[in-house]
CSV table of C-alpha atoms in Angstrom, one decimal:
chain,number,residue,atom,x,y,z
B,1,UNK,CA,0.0,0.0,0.0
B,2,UNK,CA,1.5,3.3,-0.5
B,3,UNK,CA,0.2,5.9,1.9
B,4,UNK,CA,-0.7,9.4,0.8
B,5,UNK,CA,-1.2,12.9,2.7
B,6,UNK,CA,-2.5,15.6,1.0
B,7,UNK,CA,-2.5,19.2,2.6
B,8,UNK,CA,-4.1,22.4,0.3
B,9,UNK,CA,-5.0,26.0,1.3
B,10,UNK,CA,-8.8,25.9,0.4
B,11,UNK,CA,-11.5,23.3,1.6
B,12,UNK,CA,-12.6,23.0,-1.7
B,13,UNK,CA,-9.8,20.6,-2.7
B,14,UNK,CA,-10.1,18.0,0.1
B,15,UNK,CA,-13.8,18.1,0.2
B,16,UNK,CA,-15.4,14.9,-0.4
B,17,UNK,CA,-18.8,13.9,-0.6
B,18,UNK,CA,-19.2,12.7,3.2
B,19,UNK,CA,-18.0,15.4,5.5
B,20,UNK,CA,-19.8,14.2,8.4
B,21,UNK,CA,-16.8,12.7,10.4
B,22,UNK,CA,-14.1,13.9,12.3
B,23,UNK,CA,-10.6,11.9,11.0
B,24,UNK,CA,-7.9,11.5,13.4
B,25,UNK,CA,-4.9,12.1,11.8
B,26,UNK,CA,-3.3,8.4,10.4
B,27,UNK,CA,-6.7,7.2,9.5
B,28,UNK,CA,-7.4,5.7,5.7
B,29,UNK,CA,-9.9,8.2,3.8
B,30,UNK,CA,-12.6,6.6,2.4
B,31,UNK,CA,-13.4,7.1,-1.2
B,32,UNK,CA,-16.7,9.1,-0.6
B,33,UNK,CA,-14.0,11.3,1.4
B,34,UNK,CA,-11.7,12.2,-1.4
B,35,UNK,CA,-12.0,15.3,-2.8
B,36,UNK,CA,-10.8,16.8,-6.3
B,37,UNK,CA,-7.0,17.2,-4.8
B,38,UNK,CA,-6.6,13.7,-4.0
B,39,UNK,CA,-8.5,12.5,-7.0
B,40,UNK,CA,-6.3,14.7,-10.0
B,41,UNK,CA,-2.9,13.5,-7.4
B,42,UNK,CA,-4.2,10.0,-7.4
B,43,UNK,CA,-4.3,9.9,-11.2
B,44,UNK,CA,-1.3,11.8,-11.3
B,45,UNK,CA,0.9,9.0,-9.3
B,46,UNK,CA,-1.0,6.4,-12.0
B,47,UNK,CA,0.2,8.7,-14.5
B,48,UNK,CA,4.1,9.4,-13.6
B,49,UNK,CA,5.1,6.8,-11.2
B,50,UNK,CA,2.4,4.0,-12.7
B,51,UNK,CA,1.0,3.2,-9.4
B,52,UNK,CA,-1.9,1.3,-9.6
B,53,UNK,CA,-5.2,3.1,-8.1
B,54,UNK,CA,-6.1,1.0,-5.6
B,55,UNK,CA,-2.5,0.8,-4.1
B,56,UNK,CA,-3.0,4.2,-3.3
B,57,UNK,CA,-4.1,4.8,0.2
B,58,UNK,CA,-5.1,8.6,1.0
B,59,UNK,CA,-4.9,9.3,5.2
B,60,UNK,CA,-6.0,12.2,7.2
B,61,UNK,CA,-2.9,14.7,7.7
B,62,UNK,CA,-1.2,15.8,11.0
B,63,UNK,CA,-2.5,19.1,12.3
B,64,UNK,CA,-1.1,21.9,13.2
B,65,UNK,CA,-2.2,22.7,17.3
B,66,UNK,CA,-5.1,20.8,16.8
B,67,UNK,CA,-6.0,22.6,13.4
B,68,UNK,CA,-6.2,21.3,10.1
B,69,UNK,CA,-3.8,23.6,8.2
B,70,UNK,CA,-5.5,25.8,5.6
B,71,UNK,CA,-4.9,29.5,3.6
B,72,UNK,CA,-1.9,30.9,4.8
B,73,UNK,CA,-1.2,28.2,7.6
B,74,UNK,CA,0.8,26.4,4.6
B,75,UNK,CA,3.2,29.1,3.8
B,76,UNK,CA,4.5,29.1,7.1
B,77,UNK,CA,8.1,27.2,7.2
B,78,UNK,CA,7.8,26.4,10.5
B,79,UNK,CA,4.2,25.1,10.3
B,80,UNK,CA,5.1,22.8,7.6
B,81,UNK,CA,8.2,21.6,9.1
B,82,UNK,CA,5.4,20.6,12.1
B,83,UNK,CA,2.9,19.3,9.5
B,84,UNK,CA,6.0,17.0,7.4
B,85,UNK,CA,7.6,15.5,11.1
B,86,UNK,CA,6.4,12.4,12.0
B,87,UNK,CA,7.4,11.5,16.2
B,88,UNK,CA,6.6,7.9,14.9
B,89,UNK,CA,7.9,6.6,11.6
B,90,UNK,CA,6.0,3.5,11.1
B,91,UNK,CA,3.0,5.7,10.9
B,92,UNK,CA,4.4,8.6,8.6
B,93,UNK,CA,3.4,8.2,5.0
B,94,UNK,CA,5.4,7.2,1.7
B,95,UNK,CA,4.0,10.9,0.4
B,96,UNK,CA,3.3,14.3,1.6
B,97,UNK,CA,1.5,16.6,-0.7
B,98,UNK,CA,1.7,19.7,-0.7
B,99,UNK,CA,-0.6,22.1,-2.5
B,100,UNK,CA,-0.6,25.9,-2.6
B,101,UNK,CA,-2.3,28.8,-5.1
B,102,UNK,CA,0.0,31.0,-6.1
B,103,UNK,CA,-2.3,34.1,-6.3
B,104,UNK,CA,0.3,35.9,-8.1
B,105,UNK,CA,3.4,34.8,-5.7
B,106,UNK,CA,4.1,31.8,-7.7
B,107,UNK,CA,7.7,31.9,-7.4
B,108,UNK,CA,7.9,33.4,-4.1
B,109,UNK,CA,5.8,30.8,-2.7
B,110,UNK,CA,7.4,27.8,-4.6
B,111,UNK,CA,10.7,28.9,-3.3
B,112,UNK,CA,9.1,29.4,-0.1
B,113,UNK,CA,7.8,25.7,-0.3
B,114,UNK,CA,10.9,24.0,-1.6
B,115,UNK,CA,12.7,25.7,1.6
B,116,UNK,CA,10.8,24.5,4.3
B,117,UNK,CA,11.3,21.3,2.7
B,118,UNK,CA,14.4,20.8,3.0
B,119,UNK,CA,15.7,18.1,5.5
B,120,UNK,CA,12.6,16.1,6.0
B,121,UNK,CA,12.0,12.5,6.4
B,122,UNK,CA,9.6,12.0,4.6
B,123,UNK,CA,8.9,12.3,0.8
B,124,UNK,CA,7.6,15.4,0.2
B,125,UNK,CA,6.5,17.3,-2.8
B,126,UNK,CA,4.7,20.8,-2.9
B,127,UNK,CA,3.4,22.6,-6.2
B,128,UNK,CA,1.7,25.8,-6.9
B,129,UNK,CA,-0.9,26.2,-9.1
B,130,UNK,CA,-1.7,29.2,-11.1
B,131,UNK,CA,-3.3,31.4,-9.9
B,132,UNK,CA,-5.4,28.8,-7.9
B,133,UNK,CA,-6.0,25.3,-8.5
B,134,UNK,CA,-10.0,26.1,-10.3
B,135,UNK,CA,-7.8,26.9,-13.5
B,136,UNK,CA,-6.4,23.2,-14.0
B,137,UNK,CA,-9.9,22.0,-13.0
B,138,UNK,CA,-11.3,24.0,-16.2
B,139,UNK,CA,-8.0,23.8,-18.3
B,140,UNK,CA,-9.6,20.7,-20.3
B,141,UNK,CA,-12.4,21.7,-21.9
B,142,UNK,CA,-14.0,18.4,-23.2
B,143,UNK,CA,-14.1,17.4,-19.6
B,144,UNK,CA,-16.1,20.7,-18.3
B,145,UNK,CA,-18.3,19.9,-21.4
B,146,UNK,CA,-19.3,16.4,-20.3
B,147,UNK,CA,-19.4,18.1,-16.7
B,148,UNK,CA,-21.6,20.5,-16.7
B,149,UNK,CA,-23.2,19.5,-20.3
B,150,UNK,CA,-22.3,22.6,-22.1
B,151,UNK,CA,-19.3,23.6,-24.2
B,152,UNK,CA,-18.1,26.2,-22.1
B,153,UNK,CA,-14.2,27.2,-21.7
B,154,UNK,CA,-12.0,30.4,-20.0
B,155,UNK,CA,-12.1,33.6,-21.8
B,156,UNK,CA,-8.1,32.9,-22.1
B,157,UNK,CA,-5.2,30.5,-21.1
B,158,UNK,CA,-6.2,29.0,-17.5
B,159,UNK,CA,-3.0,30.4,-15.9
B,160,UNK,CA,-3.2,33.8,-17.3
B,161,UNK,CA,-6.7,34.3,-15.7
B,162,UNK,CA,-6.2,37.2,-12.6
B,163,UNK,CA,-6.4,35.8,-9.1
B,164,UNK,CA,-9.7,34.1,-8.2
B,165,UNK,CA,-11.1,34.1,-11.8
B,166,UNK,CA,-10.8,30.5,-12.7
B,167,UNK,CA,-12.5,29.9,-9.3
B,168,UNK,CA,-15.4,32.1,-9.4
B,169,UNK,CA,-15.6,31.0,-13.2
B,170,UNK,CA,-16.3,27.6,-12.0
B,171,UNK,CA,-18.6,28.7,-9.8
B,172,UNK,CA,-20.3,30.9,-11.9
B,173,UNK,CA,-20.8,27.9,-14.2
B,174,UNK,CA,-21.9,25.6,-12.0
B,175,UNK,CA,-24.4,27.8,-10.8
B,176,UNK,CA,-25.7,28.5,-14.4
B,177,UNK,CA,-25.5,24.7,-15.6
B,178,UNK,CA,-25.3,22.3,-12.6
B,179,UNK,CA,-26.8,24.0,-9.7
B,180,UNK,CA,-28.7,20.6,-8.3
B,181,UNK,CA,-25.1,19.3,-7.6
B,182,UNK,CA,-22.8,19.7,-5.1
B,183,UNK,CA,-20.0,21.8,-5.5
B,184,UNK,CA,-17.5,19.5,-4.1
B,185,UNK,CA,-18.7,16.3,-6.5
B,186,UNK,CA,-18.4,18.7,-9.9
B,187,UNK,CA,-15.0,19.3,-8.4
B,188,UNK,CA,-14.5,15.7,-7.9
B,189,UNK,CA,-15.8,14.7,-11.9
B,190,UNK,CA,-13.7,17.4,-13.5
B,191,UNK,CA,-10.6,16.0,-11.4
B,192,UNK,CA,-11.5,12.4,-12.6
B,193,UNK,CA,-12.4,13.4,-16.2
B,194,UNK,CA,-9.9,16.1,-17.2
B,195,UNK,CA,-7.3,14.4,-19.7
B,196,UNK,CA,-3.9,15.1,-17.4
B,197,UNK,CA,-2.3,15.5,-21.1
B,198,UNK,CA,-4.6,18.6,-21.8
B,199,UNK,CA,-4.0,20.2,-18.8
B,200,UNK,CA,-0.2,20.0,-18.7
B,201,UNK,CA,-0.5,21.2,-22.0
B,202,UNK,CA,-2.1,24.2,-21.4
B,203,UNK,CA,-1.1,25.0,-17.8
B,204,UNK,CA,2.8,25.1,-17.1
B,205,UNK,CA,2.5,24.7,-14.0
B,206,UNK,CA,0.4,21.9,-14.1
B,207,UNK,CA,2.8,20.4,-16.2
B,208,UNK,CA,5.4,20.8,-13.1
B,209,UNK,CA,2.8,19.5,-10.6
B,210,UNK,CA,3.2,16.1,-13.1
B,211,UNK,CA,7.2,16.3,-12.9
B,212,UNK,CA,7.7,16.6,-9.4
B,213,UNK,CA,5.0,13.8,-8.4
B,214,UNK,CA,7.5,11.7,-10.9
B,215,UNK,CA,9.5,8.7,-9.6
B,216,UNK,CA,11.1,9.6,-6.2
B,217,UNK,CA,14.6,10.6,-6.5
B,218,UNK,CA,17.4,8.4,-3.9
């Protein structure tokens, strides 16, 4: 089994269908409990390190005094360092994911990632996505077609939209198109559906997201 953490800024990328428990941290995620993040990194480890799916065990993260880390929490060095420590290290994972928006930092923060990295036990990889991580969910557009069941696509490149438009541009489309569905399960088909080759295609950074989730180095 290879064990998986997955820490993002917003809710929206863990949230899963069934957000009705409380997860100590260590537990296995169920698959109602995945949300788009640990979908699109699931295929993404099938993709570059061809990991079979269901070797691939998502688990609740550490938290940071008690908190689950969101926004800003995971730009702190020391907070991460806290988050990527594991006292025990028969229970610390085979993969920490870290997940960021750059909202129009994207080299500050990547350096600022790649820093607190440094030194860690465990295997940790942390990407930003530009400007937030909405723009690789509607980078395909085949996939937001058989989404939402309209062909609808960004008024320009994903990654050149401002900061927040490719996430109020989902939103904004699934209230027009899909507004009997959850927010969190369009998230979660658009994850699944997207064609990974599409989206690095159009989204640089996306593309980077794919080469650092590659084969682990040592």
């Amino acid at each position: 089994m290879f064990r998986v953490v997955v820490y993002a800024e917003g809710a929206g990328e863990l949230a899963g269908r069934d957000t009705s428990r409380q997860r100590a941290p260590g537990a296995p995620l169920t698959e109602v409990e995945l949300g788009a993040a640990h979908l699109l990194v699931r295929r993404c480890l099938e993709h570059s390190r061809g990991l079979p799916r269901e070797v691939i065990r998502f688990e609740e993260p550490l938290r940071s005094r008690g908190k689950l880390a969101r926004g800003s929490m995971l730009h702190s060095h020391d907070t991460l360092q806290q988050l990527l420590t594991w006292p025990d290290e028969e229970r610390m994972p085979h993969l920490a994911m870290v997940l960021v928006d750059a909202d129009g930092k994207a080299e500050e923060r990547q350096a600022g990632l790649d820093a607190a990295l440094q030194g860690l036990t465990v295997e940790a990889v942390a990407s930003v996505a530009i400007q937030e991580f909405e723009a690789w969910l509607i980078a395909d557009s085949e996939a937001v077609k058989s989404v939402l069941r309209k062909p609808l696509s960004p008024p320009k490149p994903p990654e050149r939209l401002g900061r927040r438009e490719a996430k109020e541009l989902l939103q904004q489309w699934s209230e027009q198109h899909a507004s009997k569905q959850e927010p969190a399960e369009l998230r979660r088909q658009l994850a699944e559906q997207c064609a990974l080759d599409t989206v690095a295609r159009v989204c640089p950074a996306f593309a980077e997201f794919l080469r650092r989730l590659g084969p682990a180095h040592g």
